[in-house]
Short mmCIF file of C-alpha atoms in Angstrom, two decimals:
data_model
loop_
_atom_site.label_atom_id
_atom_site.label_comp_id
_atom_site.label_asym_id
_atom_site.label_seq_id
_atom_site.Cartn_x
_atom_site.Cartn_y
_atom_site.Cartn_z
CA MET A 25 234.08 42.85 192.48
CA THR A 26 232.88 46.47 192.18
CA ILE A 27 232.29 48.23 188.85
CA VAL A 28 235.40 50.32 189.45
CA GLN A 29 237.50 47.19 190.09
CA GLN A 30 236.12 45.54 186.95
CA ALA A 31 236.97 48.62 184.88
CA ARG A 32 240.50 48.67 186.26
CA GLN A 33 240.97 45.00 185.48
CA CYS A 34 239.68 45.40 181.93
CA ALA A 35 241.99 48.40 181.35
CA LEU A 36 244.96 46.42 182.70
CA LEU A 37 244.29 43.48 180.38
CA ILE A 38 243.88 45.74 177.34
CA VAL A 39 247.23 47.46 178.05
CA LEU A 40 249.02 44.17 178.63
CA ALA A 41 247.63 42.68 175.42
CA LEU A 42 248.74 45.69 173.35
CA VAL A 43 252.26 45.65 174.83
CA ALA A 44 252.65 41.91 174.25
CA ASN A 45 251.92 42.08 170.52
CA THR A 46 255.56 42.75 169.62
CA ALA A 47 257.04 40.12 171.93
CA GLN A 48 257.51 36.35 171.66
CA ALA A 49 256.05 33.56 173.79
CA ILE A 50 258.37 32.27 176.51
CA GLU A 51 259.24 28.57 176.66
CA ILE A 52 260.20 26.77 179.86
CA VAL A 53 262.58 23.87 179.22
CA PHE A 54 262.95 21.32 182.04
CA ASP A 55 266.32 19.63 182.47
CA TYR A 56 266.40 16.37 184.50
CA ARG A 57 270.17 15.75 184.64
CA PHE A 58 270.27 16.31 188.42
CA ASP A 59 267.26 14.06 189.20
CA ARG A 60 269.56 11.60 191.00
CA HIS A 61 266.73 9.78 192.79
CA GLY A 62 264.68 9.21 189.64
CA TRP A 63 261.61 11.12 190.84
CA PHE A 64 260.97 12.15 187.28
CA SER A 65 262.21 8.93 185.67
CA THR A 66 260.71 8.03 182.32
CA GLU A 67 260.95 4.37 183.36
CA SER A 68 258.13 4.65 185.91
CA GLU A 69 254.52 5.65 185.54
CA ALA A 70 254.85 7.97 188.54
CA GLY A 71 257.85 9.73 187.01
CA LEU A 72 256.06 10.23 183.70
CA MET A 73 252.98 11.62 185.49
CA ARG A 74 255.15 14.10 187.36
CA ARG A 75 256.75 15.23 184.12
CA ASP A 76 253.28 15.75 182.67
CA VAL A 77 252.33 17.90 185.64
CA LEU A 78 255.46 20.05 185.18
CA GLN A 79 254.51 20.61 181.56
CA GLN A 80 251.02 21.61 182.62
CA ALA A 81 252.49 24.04 185.14
CA ALA A 82 254.75 25.49 182.42
CA SER A 83 251.74 25.96 180.18
CA VAL A 84 250.38 28.37 182.75
CA PHE A 85 253.08 30.74 181.53
CA SER A 86 252.39 30.27 177.83
CA GLY A 87 250.76 33.71 177.67
CA LEU A 88 253.91 35.31 179.01
CA THR A 89 255.76 37.14 176.24
CA ASP A 90 259.00 39.11 175.95
CA ARG A 91 262.21 39.21 173.93
CA LEU A 92 264.94 37.24 175.70
CA SER A 93 268.30 37.03 173.97
CA ALA A 94 269.92 33.62 173.65
CA ILE A 95 272.86 32.84 175.94
CA GLN A 96 275.38 31.29 173.58
CA PRO A 97 278.91 30.76 174.96
CA GLY A 98 281.93 30.57 172.63
CA ALA A 99 284.80 32.56 171.13
CA GLY A 100 286.07 33.76 174.53
CA ASP A 101 282.62 34.13 176.10
CA SER A 102 281.98 31.78 179.05
CA TRP A 103 279.65 31.58 182.02
CA SER A 104 278.75 29.26 184.87
CA VAL A 105 276.08 29.06 187.55
CA SER A 106 276.27 27.47 190.98
CA LEU A 107 272.85 26.12 191.96
CA GLN A 108 271.17 24.61 194.96
CA HIS A 109 271.20 20.96 193.91
CA PRO A 110 267.59 20.05 192.99
CA SER A 111 268.01 16.55 194.52
CA TRP A 112 270.24 17.67 197.40
CA ASN A 113 271.38 15.37 200.22
CA SER A 114 271.85 18.42 202.44
CA TRP A 115 270.73 22.05 202.22
CA ILE A 116 274.30 23.18 201.52
CA GLU A 117 274.83 20.89 198.51
CA SER A 118 275.27 22.71 195.23
CA ALA A 119 275.65 21.84 191.56
CA THR A 120 277.60 23.81 188.97
CA VAL A 121 276.70 24.10 185.31
CA THR A 122 279.21 25.62 182.91
CA ASP A 123 278.53 27.19 179.47
CA LEU A 124 274.88 26.22 179.32
CA TYR A 125 273.24 27.19 176.07
CA VAL A 126 269.91 28.91 176.74
CA PRO A 127 267.82 29.42 173.56
CA GLU A 128 266.20 32.69 172.65
CA ASN A 129 262.93 33.35 174.52
CA SER A 130 263.51 30.30 176.75
CA LEU A 131 264.31 29.44 180.34
CA VAL A 132 266.10 26.27 181.43
CA VAL A 133 264.89 24.85 184.76
CA PHE A 134 266.71 21.98 186.46
CA VAL A 135 264.40 19.83 188.62
CA GLY A 136 264.71 17.04 191.14
CA ALA A 137 263.49 15.83 194.53
CA SER A 138 264.78 14.50 197.84
CA SER A 139 263.28 13.76 201.25
CA PHE A 140 263.23 16.38 204.01
CA ARG A 141 261.45 16.22 207.36
CA GLY A 142 259.47 19.42 207.60
CA SER A 143 256.58 21.35 206.11
CA VAL A 144 258.49 22.71 203.09
CA LEU A 145 256.95 21.42 199.85
CA GLY A 146 259.36 22.88 197.36
CA ALA A 147 261.98 25.58 196.77
CA ALA A 148 263.41 27.43 193.82
CA GLY A 149 266.34 29.68 193.01
CA ALA A 150 268.51 30.88 190.15
CA GLY A 151 271.87 30.44 191.83
CA SER A 152 275.09 32.44 191.72
CA ILE A 153 276.24 33.45 188.25
CA TYR A 154 279.75 34.17 186.93
CA ALA A 155 280.37 35.35 183.39
CA GLU A 156 283.46 36.50 181.45
CA GLY A 157 284.13 37.63 177.92
CA SER A 158 282.73 40.50 175.93
CA GLN A 159 280.61 43.09 177.73
CA ALA A 160 277.72 42.27 175.43
CA PHE A 161 277.87 38.59 176.47
CA ILE A 162 278.09 39.45 180.18
CA ASP A 163 275.10 41.74 179.86
CA THR A 164 273.17 39.01 178.04
CA VAL A 165 273.80 36.54 180.84
CA ALA A 166 272.75 39.12 183.45
CA GLY A 167 269.70 40.56 181.68
CA ARG A 168 268.87 38.57 178.51
CA GLY A 169 268.61 41.80 176.50
CA GLN A 170 266.33 43.52 179.02
CA ALA A 171 267.93 46.92 179.57
CA GLY A 172 265.91 47.60 182.68
CA ALA A 173 267.34 44.51 184.36
CA LEU A 174 270.91 45.89 184.29
CA VAL A 175 271.61 48.10 187.30
CA THR A 176 274.94 49.95 186.99
CA SER A 177 274.87 52.29 189.97
CA ALA A 178 273.68 52.30 193.59
CA ASP A 179 271.10 55.00 192.72
CA GLU A 180 269.54 53.03 189.87
CA LEU A 181 266.54 50.74 190.38
CA ALA A 182 265.82 47.71 188.23
CA THR A 183 262.60 47.94 186.18
CA ASP A 184 262.76 44.65 184.28
CA TYR A 185 263.95 41.09 184.63
CA GLY A 186 265.74 38.76 182.23
CA PRO A 187 266.40 35.33 183.73
CA TRP A 188 268.30 32.34 182.38
CA GLY A 189 266.22 29.87 184.42
CA GLY A 190 266.98 28.15 187.72
CA SER A 191 266.47 25.02 189.78
CA ILE A 192 263.42 23.62 191.63
CA TRP A 193 263.54 21.06 194.45
CA PHE A 194 260.51 19.07 195.60
CA ASN A 195 260.16 17.37 198.98
CA SER A 196 259.70 13.66 198.19
CA GLN A 197 258.71 12.73 201.72
CA PHE A 198 255.11 13.75 200.90
CA SER A 199 252.54 11.66 199.09
CA TRP A 200 252.04 14.07 196.19
CA TYR A 201 249.07 14.24 193.91
CA ALA A 202 250.47 14.21 190.41
CA GLY A 203 247.34 14.29 188.34
CA LEU A 204 246.15 16.69 185.71
CA ASP A 205 242.53 16.60 186.89
CA GLU A 206 242.14 18.26 190.28
CA SER A 207 239.12 16.12 191.08
CA GLY A 208 241.50 13.36 192.13
CA LEU A 209 242.98 15.35 195.01
CA THR A 210 242.42 13.99 198.49
CA ALA A 211 242.52 15.85 201.79
CA GLY A 212 245.93 14.51 202.79
CA GLN A 213 247.82 15.26 199.60
CA PRO A 214 249.84 18.29 198.44
CA ASP A 215 249.18 19.20 194.81
CA LEU A 216 252.26 19.00 192.59
CA PHE A 217 250.77 21.30 189.98
CA THR A 218 250.13 24.07 192.53
CA THR A 219 253.61 23.90 194.03
CA ALA A 220 255.34 23.65 190.64
CA THR A 221 253.50 26.71 189.37
CA HIS A 222 254.36 28.61 192.55
CA GLU A 223 258.05 27.81 192.29
CA ILE A 224 258.26 28.64 188.56
CA ALA A 225 256.78 32.04 189.41
CA HIS A 226 259.65 32.68 191.83
CA LEU A 227 262.09 31.90 189.02
CA LEU A 228 260.19 34.46 186.96
CA GLY A 229 261.02 37.07 189.57
CA PHE A 230 258.07 37.06 191.94
CA GLY A 231 259.63 37.84 195.33
CA THR A 232 263.17 37.29 194.07
CA SER A 233 264.21 39.86 191.47
CA ALA A 234 265.78 43.27 191.78
CA ALA A 235 262.78 44.68 189.94
CA TRP A 236 260.52 43.18 192.63
CA ASN A 237 262.63 44.61 195.46
CA ALA A 238 262.47 48.04 193.86
CA LEU A 239 258.70 48.02 194.35
CA LEU A 240 258.72 46.89 197.99
CA MET A 241 258.13 49.49 200.71
CA SER A 242 258.57 49.05 204.44
CA THR A 243 255.71 50.37 206.60
CA GLU A 244 254.86 50.30 210.31
CA THR A 245 252.78 47.19 209.71
CA GLY A 246 255.24 45.39 207.43
CA TRP A 247 256.19 45.11 203.76
CA VAL A 248 253.85 46.25 200.99
CA PHE A 249 254.16 45.95 197.22
CA THR A 250 253.70 49.16 195.25
CA GLY A 251 253.59 48.01 191.65
CA GLU A 252 251.21 50.12 189.60
CA ASN A 253 249.18 47.23 188.15
CA ALA A 254 248.88 45.38 191.43
CA MET A 255 247.81 48.51 193.31
CA ALA A 256 245.24 49.33 190.67
CA LEU A 257 243.57 45.96 191.24
CA TYR A 258 243.91 45.85 195.01
CA GLY A 259 243.10 49.50 195.62
CA GLY A 260 246.43 50.48 197.17
CA PRO A 261 249.73 49.02 198.37
CA VAL A 262 249.42 45.24 198.69
CA PRO A 263 250.39 43.64 202.08
CA MET A 264 253.23 41.12 201.91
CA ASP A 265 254.55 38.37 204.17
CA ALA A 266 257.42 39.03 206.59
CA LEU A 267 260.08 38.47 203.90
CA GLY A 268 258.35 40.55 201.21
CA ALA A 269 258.45 37.47 198.98
CA HIS A 270 254.73 36.46 198.98
CA TRP A 271 251.36 38.11 199.40
CA ALA A 272 250.25 38.14 203.00
CA TYR A 273 247.73 35.55 204.09
CA GLY A 274 244.23 36.91 203.64
CA VAL A 275 245.08 39.04 200.62
CA GLN A 276 242.80 37.91 197.78
CA GLY A 277 242.72 38.34 194.02
CA SER A 278 240.08 37.21 191.61
CA ILE A 279 239.57 34.75 188.76
CA ASN A 280 236.69 35.44 186.37
CA GLY A 281 235.23 37.92 188.90
CA GLU A 282 235.31 35.46 191.83
CA GLN A 283 237.38 36.31 194.87
CA VAL A 284 240.05 33.67 195.53
CA ASP A 285 243.15 33.11 197.65
CA ASN A 286 246.26 34.00 195.66
CA LEU A 287 248.55 31.19 194.56
CA MET A 288 251.52 33.39 195.47
CA ASP A 289 250.85 33.52 199.21
CA PRO A 290 253.26 31.46 201.43
CA GLY A 291 251.19 28.26 201.80
CA THR A 292 248.75 25.79 200.41
CA GLN A 293 246.24 23.58 202.19
CA PHE A 294 246.61 19.87 201.40
CA GLY A 295 243.94 18.57 199.07
CA HIS A 296 243.52 21.95 197.37
CA ARG A 297 244.55 23.24 193.98
CA GLU A 298 245.23 26.93 193.42
CA TYR A 299 245.41 28.97 190.24
CA PHE A 300 246.99 32.28 189.35
CA SER A 301 244.78 35.23 190.14
CA ASP A 302 244.57 38.57 188.45
CA LEU A 303 246.70 40.04 191.29
CA ASP A 304 249.40 37.41 190.75
CA TYR A 305 249.52 38.28 187.03
CA ALA A 306 249.50 42.03 187.69
CA ALA A 307 252.51 41.82 190.02
CA LEU A 308 254.54 40.01 187.41
CA ALA A 309 253.58 42.61 184.86
CA ASP A 310 254.91 45.23 187.29
CA ILE A 311 258.38 43.70 187.20
CA GLY A 312 258.57 43.85 183.44
CA TRP A 313 256.80 40.84 181.95
CA GLN A 314 254.11 41.07 179.35
CA VAL A 315 250.88 39.11 179.54
CA SER A 316 248.87 38.63 176.36
CA ALA A 317 245.71 37.57 178.21
CA VAL A 318 244.43 36.04 181.40
CA PRO A 319 242.45 32.94 180.26
CA GLU A 320 240.31 30.76 182.46
CA PRO A 321 242.17 28.07 184.52
CA SER A 322 240.41 25.30 182.60
CA THR A 323 241.91 26.55 179.33
CA PHE A 324 245.51 26.64 180.60
CA TRP A 325 245.85 30.26 181.72
CA MET A 326 249.08 32.23 181.57
CA LEU A 327 251.73 34.02 183.59
CA LEU A 328 254.96 36.01 183.46
CA LEU A 329 258.73 35.65 183.80
CA GLY A 330 261.84 36.61 185.76
CA LEU A 331 265.19 35.60 187.19
CA VAL A 332 267.64 36.55 189.90
CA GLY A 333 270.75 38.41 188.83
CA VAL A 334 273.66 36.99 190.85
CA PHE A 335 272.82 35.71 194.33
CA ALA A 336 269.32 34.28 194.30
CA ARG A 337 267.36 33.39 197.41
CA TRP A 338 265.46 30.16 197.54
CA HIS A 339 261.81 30.71 198.24
CA ARG A 340 259.78 27.88 199.64
CA LYS A 341 256.18 26.87 199.39
CA GLN A 342 254.95 25.62 202.76
CA SER A 343 252.16 23.22 203.60
CA ARG A 344 249.27 24.52 205.68
CA SER A 345 247.49 22.46 208.29
CA ILE A 346 244.54 24.80 208.54
CA ALA A 347 241.97 25.70 205.91
CA LYS A 348 242.39 28.98 204.10
CA LYS A 349 239.87 31.68 204.82
#
């Protein structure tokens, strides 16, 4: 990392820390009601270990702060969300949740697993939302009190994101590593912590939110991300994958001054754990989240937040059969 890049990174962290002082820490609450196959069952050691890994992945986002209004149905205010079932028996299977209470400064994430023949490790999405009642309630469901998340005209671009949560599916056909210590990873195993962190980030708006799409630009060579913080670290528009939902392969960020592959690229090599880089954090700051600090991975670093407004895409973390470069 050059002196100029180091200065940019320090300036970014100082600004983020100052902005975050008035906000509250975000809590991710996992809901297991749709775990029909018992992948996260408390009656098995494997299920308990997987729950522990999810909590570790959630702790990555403990430095993410904002002010999210509670979604509290009642007195004529009602809402529902149709989700991709997190333990689906087919890709088209959905689950509907009605009048879910979402506490202030929290996200609710439904999780589950089922077997699928293919390289997809996991997928996440926030579903299709319907709300009725007072305008204030409808706006809260759509934006959680984040004014920049509410787009009221075709000419207006979202500048923030206020999610309710979402669902995450894991592919149970794989022999997952569900340990907290990465030293136990073997060459043939996908890492549950890495995939869980990746999918939570999509629920926080990385590659999925209107605020993200507002910062995408199409060029002759493909999509690039033009968020101010991300460009300051990278040195210009950041290359994206073909869908504009992940960093392109080969784009690197840094952790503690060391160049690393970004966790938010499309794939992960088996037997390898990835952590959020400065570039991953910066992009989430660009879509409206506040980061109080970027701690070292060994001390449970932090992230940011987001949601999809009405029709959310599912974004999938793939396995990679070749080593990353």
